Tab-separated table of C-alpha atoms and ligand atoms in Angstrom:
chain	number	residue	atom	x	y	z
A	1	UNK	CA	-9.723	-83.997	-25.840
A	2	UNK	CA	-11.043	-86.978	-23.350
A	3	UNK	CA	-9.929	-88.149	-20.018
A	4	UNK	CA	-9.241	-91.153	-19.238
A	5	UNK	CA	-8.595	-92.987	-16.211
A	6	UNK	CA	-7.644	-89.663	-14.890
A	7	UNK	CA	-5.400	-88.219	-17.761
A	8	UNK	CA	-6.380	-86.313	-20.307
A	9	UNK	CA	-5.268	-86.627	-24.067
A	10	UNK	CA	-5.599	-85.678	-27.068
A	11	UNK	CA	-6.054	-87.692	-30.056
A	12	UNK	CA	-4.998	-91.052	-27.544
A	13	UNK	CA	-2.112	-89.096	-26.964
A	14	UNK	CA	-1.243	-87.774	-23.207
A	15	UNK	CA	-1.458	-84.337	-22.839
A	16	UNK	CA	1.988	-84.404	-20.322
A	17	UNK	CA	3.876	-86.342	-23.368
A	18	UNK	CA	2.740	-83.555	-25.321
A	19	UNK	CA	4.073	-81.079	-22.981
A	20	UNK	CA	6.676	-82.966	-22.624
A	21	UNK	CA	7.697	-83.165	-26.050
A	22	UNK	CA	7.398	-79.053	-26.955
A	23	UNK	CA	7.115	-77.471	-23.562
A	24	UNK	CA	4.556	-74.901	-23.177
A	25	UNK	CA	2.572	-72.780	-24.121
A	26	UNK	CA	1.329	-75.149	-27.324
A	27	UNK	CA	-1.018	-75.365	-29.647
A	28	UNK	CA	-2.303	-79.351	-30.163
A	29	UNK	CA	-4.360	-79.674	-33.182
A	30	UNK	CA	-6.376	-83.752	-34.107
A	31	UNK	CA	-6.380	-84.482	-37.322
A	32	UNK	CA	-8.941	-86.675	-37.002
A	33	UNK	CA	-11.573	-84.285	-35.866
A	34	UNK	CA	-10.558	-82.044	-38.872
A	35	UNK	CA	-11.377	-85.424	-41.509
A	36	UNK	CA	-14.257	-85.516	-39.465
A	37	UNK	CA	-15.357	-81.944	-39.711
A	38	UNK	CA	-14.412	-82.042	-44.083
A	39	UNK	CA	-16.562	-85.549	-43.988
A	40	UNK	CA	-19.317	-84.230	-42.357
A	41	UNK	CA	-19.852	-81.231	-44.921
A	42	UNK	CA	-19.547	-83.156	-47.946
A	43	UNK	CA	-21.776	-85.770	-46.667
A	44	UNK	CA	-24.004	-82.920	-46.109
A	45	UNK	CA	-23.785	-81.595	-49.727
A	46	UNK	CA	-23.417	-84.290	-51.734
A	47	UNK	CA	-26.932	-83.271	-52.887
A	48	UNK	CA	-25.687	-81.510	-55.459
A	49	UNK	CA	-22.034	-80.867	-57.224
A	50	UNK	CA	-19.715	-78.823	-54.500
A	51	UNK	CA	-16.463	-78.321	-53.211
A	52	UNK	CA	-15.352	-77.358	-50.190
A	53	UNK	CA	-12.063	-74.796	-49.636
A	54	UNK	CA	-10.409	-74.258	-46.742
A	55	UNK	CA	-9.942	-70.782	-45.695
A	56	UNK	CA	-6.774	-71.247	-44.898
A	57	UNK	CA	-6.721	-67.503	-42.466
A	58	UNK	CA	-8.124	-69.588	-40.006
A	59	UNK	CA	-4.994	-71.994	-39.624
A	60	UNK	CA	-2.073	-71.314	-41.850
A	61	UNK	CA	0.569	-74.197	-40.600
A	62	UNK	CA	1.503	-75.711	-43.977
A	63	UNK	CA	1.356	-79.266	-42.858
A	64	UNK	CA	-2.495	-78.268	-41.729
A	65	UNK	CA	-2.909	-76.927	-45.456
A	66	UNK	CA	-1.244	-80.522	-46.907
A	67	UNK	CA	-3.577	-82.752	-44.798
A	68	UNK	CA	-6.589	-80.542	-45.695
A	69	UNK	CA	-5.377	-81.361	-49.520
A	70	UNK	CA	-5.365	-85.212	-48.742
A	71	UNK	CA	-9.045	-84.769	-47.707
A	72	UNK	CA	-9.960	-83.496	-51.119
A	73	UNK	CA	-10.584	-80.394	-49.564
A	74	UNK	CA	-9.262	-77.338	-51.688
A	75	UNK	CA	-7.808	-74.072	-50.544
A	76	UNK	CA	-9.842	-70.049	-50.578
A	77	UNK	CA	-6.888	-67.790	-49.716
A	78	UNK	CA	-6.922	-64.002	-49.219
A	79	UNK	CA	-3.752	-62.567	-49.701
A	80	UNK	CA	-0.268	-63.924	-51.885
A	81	UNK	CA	1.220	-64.920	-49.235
A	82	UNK	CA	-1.346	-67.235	-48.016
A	83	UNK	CA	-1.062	-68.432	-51.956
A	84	UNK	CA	2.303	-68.788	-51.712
A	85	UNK	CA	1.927	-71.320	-48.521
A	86	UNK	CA	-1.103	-73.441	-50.113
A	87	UNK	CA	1.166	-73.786	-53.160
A	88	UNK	CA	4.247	-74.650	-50.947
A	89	UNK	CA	1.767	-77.546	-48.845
A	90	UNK	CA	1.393	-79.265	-52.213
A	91	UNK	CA	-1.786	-77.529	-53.864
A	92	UNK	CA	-2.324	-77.590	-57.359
A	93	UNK	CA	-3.152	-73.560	-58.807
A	94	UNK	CA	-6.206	-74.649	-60.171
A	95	UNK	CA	-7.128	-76.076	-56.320
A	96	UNK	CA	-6.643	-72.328	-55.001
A	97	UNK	CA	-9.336	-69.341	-54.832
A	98	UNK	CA	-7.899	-66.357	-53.925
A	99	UNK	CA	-10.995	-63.745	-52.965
A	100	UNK	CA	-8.343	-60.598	-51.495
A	101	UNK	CA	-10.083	-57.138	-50.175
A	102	UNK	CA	-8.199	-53.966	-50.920
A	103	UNK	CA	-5.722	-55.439	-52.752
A	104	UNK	CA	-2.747	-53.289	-54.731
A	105	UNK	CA	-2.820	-54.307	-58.328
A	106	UNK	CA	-0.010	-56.019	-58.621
A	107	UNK	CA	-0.748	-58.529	-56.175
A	108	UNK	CA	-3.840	-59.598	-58.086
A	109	UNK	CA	-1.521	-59.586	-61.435
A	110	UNK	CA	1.076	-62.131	-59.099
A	111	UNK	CA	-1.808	-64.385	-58.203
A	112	UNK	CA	-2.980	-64.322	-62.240
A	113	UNK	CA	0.465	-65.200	-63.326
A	114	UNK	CA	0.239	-67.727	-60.294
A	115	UNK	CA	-2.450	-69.280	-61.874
A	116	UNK	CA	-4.788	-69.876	-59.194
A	117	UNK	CA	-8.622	-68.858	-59.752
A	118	UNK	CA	-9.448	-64.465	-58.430
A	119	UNK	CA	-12.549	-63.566	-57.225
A	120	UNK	CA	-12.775	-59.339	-57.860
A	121	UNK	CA	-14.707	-57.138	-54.936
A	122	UNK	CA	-14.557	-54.287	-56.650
A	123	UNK	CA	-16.085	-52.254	-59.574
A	124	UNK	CA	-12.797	-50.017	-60.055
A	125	UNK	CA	-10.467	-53.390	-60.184
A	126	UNK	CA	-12.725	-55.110	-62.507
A	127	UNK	CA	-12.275	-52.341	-64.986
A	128	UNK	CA	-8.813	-52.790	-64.930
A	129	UNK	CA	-8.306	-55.926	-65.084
A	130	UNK	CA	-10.824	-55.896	-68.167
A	131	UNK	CA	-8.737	-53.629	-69.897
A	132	UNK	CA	-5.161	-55.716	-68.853
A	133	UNK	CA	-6.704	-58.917	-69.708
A	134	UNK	CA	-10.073	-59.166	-71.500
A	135	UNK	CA	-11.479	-62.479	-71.481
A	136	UNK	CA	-7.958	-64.294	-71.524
A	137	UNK	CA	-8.575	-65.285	-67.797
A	138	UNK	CA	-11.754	-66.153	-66.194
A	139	UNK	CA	-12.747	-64.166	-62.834
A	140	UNK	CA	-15.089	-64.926	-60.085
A	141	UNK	CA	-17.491	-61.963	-58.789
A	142	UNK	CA	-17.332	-61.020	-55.188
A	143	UNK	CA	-21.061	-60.035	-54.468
A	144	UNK	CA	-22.344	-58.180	-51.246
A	145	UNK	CA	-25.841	-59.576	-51.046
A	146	UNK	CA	-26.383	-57.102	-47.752
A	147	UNK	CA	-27.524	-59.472	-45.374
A	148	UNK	CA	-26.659	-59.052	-41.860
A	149	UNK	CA	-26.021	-61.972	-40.668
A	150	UNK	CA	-22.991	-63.059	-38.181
A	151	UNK	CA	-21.818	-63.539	-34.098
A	152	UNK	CA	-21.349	-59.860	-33.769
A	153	UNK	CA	-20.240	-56.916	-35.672
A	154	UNK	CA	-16.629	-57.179	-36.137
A	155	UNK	CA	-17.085	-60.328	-37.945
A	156	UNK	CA	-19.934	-59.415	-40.208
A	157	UNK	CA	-19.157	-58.465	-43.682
A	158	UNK	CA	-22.469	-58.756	-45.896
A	159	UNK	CA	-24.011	-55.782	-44.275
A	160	UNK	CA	-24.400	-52.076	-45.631
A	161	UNK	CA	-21.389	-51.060	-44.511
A	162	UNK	CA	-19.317	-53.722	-44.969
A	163	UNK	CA	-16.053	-52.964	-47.068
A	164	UNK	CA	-16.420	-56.523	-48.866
A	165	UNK	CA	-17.846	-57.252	-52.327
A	166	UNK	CA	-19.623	-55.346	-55.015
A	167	UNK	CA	-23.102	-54.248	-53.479
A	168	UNK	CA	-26.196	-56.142	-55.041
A	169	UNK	CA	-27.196	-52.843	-56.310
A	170	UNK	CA	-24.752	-52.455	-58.736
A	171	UNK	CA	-24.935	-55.857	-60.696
A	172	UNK	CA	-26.489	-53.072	-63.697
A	173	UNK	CA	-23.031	-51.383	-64.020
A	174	UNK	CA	-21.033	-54.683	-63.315
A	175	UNK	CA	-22.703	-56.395	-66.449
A	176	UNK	CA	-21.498	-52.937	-68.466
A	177	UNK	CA	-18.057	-53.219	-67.225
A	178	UNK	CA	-17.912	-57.095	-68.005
A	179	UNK	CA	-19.947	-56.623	-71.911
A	180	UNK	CA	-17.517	-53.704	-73.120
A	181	UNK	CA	-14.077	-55.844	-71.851
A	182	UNK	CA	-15.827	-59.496	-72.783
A	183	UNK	CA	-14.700	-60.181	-69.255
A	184	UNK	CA	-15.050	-64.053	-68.898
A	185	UNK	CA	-16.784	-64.745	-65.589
A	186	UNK	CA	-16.970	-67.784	-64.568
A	187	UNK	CA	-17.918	-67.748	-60.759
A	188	UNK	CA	-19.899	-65.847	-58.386
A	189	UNK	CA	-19.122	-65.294	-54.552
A	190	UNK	CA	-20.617	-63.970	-51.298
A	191	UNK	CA	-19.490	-64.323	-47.845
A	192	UNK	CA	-21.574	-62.633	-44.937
A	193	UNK	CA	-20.074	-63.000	-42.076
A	194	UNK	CA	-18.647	-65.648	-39.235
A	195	UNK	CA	-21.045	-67.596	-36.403
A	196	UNK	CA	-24.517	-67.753	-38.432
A	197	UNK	CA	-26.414	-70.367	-37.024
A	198	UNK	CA	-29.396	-69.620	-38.931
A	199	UNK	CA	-29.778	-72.285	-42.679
A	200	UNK	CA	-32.343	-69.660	-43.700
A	201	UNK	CA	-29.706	-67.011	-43.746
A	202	UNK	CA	-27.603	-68.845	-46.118
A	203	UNK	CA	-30.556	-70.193	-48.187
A	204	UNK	CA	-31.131	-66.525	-48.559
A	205	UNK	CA	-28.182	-65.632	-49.614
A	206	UNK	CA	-27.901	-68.952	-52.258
A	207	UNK	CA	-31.260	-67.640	-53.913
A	208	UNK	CA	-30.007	-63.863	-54.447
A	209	UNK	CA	-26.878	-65.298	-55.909
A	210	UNK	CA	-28.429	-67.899	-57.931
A	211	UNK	CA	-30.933	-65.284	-59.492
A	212	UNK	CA	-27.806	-63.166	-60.706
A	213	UNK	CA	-25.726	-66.181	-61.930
A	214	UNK	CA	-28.663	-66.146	-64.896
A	215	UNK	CA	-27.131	-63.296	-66.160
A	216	UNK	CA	-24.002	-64.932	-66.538
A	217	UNK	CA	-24.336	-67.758	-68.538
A	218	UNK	CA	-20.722	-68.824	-68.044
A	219	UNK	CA	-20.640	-69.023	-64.493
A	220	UNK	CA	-19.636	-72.869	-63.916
A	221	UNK	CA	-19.459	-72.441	-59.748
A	222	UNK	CA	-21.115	-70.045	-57.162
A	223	UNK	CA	-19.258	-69.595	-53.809
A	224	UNK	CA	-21.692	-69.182	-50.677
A	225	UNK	CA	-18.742	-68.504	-48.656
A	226	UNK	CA	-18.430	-69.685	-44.939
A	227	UNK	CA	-19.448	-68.863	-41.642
A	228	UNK	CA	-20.893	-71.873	-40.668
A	229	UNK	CA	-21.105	-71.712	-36.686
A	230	UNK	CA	-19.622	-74.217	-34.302
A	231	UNK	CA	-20.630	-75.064	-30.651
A	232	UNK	CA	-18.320	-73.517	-27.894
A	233	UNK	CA	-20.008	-74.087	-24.762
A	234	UNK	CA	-21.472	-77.544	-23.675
A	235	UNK	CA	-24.757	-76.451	-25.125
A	236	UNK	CA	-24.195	-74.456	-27.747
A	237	UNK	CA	-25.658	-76.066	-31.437
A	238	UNK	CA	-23.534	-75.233	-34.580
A	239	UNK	CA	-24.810	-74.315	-38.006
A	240	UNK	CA	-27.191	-77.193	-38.834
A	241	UNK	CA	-25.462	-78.029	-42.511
A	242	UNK	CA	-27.226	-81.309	-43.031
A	243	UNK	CA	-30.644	-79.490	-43.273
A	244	UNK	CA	-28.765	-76.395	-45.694
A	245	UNK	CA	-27.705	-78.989	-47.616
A	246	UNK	CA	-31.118	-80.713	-48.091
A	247	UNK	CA	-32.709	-77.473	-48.367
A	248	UNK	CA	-30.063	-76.493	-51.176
A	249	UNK	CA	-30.060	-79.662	-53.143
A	250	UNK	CA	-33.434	-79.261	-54.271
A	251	UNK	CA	-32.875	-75.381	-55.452
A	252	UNK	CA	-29.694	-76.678	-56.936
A	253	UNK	CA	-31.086	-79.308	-58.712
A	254	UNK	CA	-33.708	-77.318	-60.434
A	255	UNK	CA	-30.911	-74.765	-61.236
A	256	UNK	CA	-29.168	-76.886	-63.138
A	257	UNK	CA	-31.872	-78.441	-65.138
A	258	UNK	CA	-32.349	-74.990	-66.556
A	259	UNK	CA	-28.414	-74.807	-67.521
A	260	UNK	CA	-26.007	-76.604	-70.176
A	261	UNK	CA	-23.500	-76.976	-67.661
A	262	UNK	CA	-24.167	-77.796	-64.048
A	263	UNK	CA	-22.882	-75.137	-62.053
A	264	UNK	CA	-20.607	-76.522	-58.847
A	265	UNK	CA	-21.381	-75.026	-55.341
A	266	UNK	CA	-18.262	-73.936	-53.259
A	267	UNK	CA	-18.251	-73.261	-49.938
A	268	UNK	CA	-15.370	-72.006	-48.003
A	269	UNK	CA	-15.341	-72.855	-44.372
A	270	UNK	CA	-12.761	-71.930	-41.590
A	271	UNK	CA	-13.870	-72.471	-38.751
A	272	UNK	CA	-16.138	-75.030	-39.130
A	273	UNK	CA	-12.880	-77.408	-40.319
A	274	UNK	CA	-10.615	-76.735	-37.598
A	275	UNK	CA	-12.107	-74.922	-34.627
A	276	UNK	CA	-12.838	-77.837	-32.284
A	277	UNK	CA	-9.650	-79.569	-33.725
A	278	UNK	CA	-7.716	-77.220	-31.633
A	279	UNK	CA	-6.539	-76.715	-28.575
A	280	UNK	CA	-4.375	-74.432	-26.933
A	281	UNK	CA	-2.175	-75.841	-23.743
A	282	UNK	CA	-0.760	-73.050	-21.176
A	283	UNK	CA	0.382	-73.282	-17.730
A	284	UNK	CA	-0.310	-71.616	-14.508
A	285	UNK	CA	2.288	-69.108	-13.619
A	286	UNK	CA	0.355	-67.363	-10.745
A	287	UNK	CA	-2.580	-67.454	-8.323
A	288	UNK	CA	-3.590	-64.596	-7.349
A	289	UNK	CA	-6.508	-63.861	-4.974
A	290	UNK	CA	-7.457	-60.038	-4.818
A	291	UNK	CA	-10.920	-58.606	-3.309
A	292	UNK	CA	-12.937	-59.308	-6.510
A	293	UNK	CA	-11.901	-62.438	-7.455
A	294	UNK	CA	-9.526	-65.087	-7.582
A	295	UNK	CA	-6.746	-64.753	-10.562
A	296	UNK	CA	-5.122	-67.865	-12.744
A	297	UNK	CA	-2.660	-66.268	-14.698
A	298	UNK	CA	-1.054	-68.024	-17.189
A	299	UNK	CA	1.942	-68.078	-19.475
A	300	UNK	CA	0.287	-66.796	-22.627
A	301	UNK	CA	-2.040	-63.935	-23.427
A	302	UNK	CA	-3.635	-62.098	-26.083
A	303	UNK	CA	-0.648	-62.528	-27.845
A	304	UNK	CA	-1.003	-66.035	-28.307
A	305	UNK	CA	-4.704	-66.176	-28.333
A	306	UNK	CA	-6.618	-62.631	-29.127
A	307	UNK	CA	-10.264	-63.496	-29.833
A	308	UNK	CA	-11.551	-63.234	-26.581
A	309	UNK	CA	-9.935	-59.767	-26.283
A	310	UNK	CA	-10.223	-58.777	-29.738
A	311	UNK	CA	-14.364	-59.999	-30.009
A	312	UNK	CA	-15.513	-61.523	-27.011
A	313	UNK	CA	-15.028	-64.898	-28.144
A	314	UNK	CA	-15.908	-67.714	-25.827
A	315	UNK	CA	-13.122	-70.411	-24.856
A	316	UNK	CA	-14.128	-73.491	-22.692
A	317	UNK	CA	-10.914	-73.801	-20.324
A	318	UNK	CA	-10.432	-77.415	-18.841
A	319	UNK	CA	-7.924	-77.417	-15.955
A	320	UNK	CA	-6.321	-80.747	-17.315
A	321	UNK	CA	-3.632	-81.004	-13.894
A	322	UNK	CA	-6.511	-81.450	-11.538
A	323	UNK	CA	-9.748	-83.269	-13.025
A	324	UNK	CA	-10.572	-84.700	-9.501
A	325	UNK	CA	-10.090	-81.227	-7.937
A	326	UNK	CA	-13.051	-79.634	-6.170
A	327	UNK	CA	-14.187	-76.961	-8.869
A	328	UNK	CA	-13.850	-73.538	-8.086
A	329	UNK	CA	-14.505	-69.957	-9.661
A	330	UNK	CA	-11.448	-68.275	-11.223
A	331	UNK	CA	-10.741	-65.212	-13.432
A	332	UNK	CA	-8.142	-66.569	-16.294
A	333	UNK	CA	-5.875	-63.765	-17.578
A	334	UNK	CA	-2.962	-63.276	-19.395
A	335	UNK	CA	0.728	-62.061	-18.847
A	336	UNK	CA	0.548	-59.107	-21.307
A	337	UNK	CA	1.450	-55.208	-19.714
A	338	UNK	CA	-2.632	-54.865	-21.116
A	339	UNK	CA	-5.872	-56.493	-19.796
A	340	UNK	CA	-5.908	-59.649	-21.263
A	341	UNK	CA	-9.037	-61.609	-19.846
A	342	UNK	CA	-9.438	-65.068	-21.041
A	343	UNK	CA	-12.718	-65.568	-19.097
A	344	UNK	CA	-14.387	-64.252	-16.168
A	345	UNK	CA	-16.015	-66.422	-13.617
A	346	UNK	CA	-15.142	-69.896	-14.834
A	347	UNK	CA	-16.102	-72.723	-13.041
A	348	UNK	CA	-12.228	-75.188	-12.967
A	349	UNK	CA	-11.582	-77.909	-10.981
A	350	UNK	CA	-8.965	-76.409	-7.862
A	351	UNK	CA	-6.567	-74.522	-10.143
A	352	UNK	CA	-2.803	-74.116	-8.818
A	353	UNK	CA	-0.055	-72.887	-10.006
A	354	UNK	CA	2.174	-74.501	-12.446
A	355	UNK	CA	-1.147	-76.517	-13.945
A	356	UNK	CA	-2.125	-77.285	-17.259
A	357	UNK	CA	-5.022	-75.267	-18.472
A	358	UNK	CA	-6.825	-76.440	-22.144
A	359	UNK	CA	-8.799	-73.716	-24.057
A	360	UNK	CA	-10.824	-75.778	-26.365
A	361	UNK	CA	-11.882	-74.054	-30.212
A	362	UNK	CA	-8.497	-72.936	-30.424
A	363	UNK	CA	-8.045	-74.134	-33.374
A	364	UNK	CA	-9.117	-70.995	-35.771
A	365	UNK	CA	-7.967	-67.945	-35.501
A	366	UNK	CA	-5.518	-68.881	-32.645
A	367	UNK	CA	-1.907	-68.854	-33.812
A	368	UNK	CA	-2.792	-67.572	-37.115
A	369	UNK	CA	-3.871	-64.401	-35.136
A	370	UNK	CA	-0.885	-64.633	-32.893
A	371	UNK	CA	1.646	-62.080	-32.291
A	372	UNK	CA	5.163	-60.982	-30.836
A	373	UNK	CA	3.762	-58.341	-28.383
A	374	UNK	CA	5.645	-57.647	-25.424
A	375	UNK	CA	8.659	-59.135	-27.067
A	376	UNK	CA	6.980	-62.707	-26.091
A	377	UNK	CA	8.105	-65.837	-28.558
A	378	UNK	CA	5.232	-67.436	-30.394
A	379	UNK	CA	4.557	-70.829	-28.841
A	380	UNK	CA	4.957	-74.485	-30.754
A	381	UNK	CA	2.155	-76.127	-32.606
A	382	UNK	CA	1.479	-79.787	-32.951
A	383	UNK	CA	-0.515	-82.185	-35.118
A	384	UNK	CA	-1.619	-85.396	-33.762
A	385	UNK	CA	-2.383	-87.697	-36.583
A	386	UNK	CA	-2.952	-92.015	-36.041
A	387	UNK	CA	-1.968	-91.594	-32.554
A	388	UNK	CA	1.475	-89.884	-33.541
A	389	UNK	CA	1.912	-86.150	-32.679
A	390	UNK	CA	4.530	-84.248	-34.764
A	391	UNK	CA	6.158	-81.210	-34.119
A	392	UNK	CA	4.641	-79.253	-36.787
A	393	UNK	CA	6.037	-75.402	-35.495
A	394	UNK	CA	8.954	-75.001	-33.374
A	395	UNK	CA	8.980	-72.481	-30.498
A	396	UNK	CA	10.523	-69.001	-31.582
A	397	UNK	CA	14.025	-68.159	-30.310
A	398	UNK	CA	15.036	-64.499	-28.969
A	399	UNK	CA	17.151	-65.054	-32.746
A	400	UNK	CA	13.584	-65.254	-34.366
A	401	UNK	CA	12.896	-61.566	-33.111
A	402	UNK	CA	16.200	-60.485	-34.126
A	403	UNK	CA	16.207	-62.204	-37.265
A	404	UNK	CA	14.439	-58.951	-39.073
A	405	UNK	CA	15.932	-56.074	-37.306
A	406	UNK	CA	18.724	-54.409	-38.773
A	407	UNK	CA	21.326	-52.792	-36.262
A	408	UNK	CA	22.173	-49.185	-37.031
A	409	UNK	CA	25.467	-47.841	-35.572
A	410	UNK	CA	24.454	-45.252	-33.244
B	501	LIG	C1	-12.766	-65.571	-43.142
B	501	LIG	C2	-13.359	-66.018	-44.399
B	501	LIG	C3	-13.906	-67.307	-44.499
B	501	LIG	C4	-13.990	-68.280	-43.350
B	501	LIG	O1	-14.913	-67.931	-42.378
B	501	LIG	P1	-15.259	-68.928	-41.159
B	501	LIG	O2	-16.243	-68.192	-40.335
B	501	LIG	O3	-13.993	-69.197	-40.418
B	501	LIG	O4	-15.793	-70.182	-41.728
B	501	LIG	C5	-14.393	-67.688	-45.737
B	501	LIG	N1	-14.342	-66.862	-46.801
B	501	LIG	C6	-13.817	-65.613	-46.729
B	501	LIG	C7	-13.778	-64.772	-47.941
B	501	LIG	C8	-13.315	-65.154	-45.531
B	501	LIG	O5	-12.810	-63.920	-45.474
């Protein structure tokens, strides 16, 4: 987003002709800041051989799924439906990883006759699958290296007591299970956790995963996952990939000299792609000064937009009506029958009502997160691409919430 001469837009396109074109509440995402985002990482790997995969949780919107596939970027899914949409945006089977958690069976067996590549988490389902299929189709390895790492604790996963991946400890018993069904394993995977800043955590995690993958001599690719952190305040730093990816290539390098075949490094980032490409327009229904503070409350809530609610996520809110107005502190909440608190205490220029409020990061984890609480319709999304923004998701309709009830005669 950028202003200027007084008017803010987004990818060189007004935010009012936005507005204008699918009312509000909307979420704007810039294509060119997600090509930027996918150049950036593979300029920072091409150390070594790697591919990056979309987690495509963080922004499902097929059209955002076909332009990730025109960047060469591939697809990590965790459920069949989000296989179903990467195959519907164009993506080849062989482009799609799908790593689930507490799957039912027969959801893994859809995404084997689906073709795509599945990454197991756990002993039981290994067995099983061993037994249904033997060596006839590769697997990847979910691993739980236990590292804490991560923003906070709701969006760690390598820990103790995480509910993700076969524990470290029990790489003994997974080689048993794999030996006695010839299991064919040809990737290894870890995620940790979302917002590590720290290289060294990751490096950390690369070395445990790379010591196990000599046990598997057909291993052709180890996943280190995601989690790569972005900046959300004007200060914040990100994840510093360049300096992972020099640290890596070096390891990598000498990895592969000790293997027939080089073994590819995956990495599967969400945020990191399309975080800062979003942003999530609302207006200003009501000012509201009490004896605490001084209310904007806006059309949406945590309905629309749940992380700050759901794990204190940070939101930078621009008040893009008034950039010349004299900046004031204001409470940003929701409309939601529930305290919905965007942000305390933020610093907008004179907000009032019936303005156009940005929250910047919106992009991941915003509308994929989104709900129909309250009976409120899910808002419109939009891709600006070269200057041209499409309406990529229509508003919803009171028919959209009817469209799955069935009326009983009473
Ligand atoms: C959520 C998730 C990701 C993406 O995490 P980000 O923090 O958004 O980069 C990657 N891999 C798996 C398995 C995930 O569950």
């Amino acid at each position: 987003m950028e202003l200027v001469n007084g008017t803010y837009n987004i990818g060189g396109v007004a935010i009012s002709d936005l507005t204008a074109m699918a009312g509000l509440p909307v979420y704007v995402y810039d294509a060119a800041v997600i090509e930027r985002q996918a150049r950036r990482l593979s300029q920072a790997f091409s150390g070594f051989p790697h591919r990056i995969m979309f987690a495509a949780k963080a922004l499902t919107n097929v059209n955002v799924l076909a332009y990730m596939r025109t960047l060469g970027v591939g697809l990590d899914t965790v459920s069949i439906e989000e296989v179903h949409l990467g195959l519907h945006a164009g993506y080849k089977p062989s482009e799609i990883l799908y790593t689930p958690n507490m799957e039912s069976y027969s959801e893994l067996a859809q995404a084997v006759s689906l073709g795509v590549q599945v990454n197991i988490d756990a002993i039981s389902v290994l067995e099983r699958f061993g037994h249904d299929y033997g060596n006839s189709v590769p697997i990847a390895i979910r691993v739980n290296p236990h590292i804490m790492a991560g923003g906070n604790d709701r969006i760690s996963t390598g820990h103790i007591d995480s509910k993700f991946g076969i524990s470290i400890h029990q790489m003994r018993h997974v080689q048993r299970v794999v030996a006695s069904n010839r299991l064919h394993v040809n990737g290894l995977h870890m995620h940790t956790g979302s917002d590590i800043l720290d290289a060294d955590v990751f490096l950390q995690g690369a070395e445990l995963l790379l010591e196990i993958a000599e046990q598997f001599p057909d291993v052709r690719f180890l996943d280190f996952g995601s989690g790569f952190k972005v900046p959300y305040k004007p200060d914040d730093i990100g994840t510093d990939v360049e300096l992972l990816g020099e640290r890596l290539a070096a390891r990598i390098q000498a990895f592969n000299a000790t293997r027939n075949q080089p073994i590819e490094v995956w990495f599967e980032p969400g945020k990191f792609l399309v975080s800062e490409a979003g942003h999530f327009l609302v207006r200003v229904n009501v000012i509201k000064q009490t004896t605490a503070t001084v209310f904007a409350g806006v059309d949406s809530g945590l309905n629309h937009l749940i992380r700050p609610m759901m794990y204190g996520s940070h939101h930078e809110i621009v008040n893009v009506s008034n950039p010349d107005g004299t900046p004031r502190i204001y409470t940003v909440v929701g409309y939601i029958c529930e305290t919905d608190t965007f942000g305390w205490d933020r610093k907008l220029n004179e907000v009032r009502e019936g303005d156009v409020l940005a929250f910047k990061n919106a992009g991941a984890y915003g509308y994929s997160m989104s709900s129909n609480y309250n009976a409120r319709l899910r808002p419109a999304e939009i891709l600006v691409k070269d200057g041209q923004a499409h309406i990529i998701r229509r508003r919803e309709t009171i028919d959209d919430l009817l469209a799955t009830q069935i009326k009983i005669s009473m």
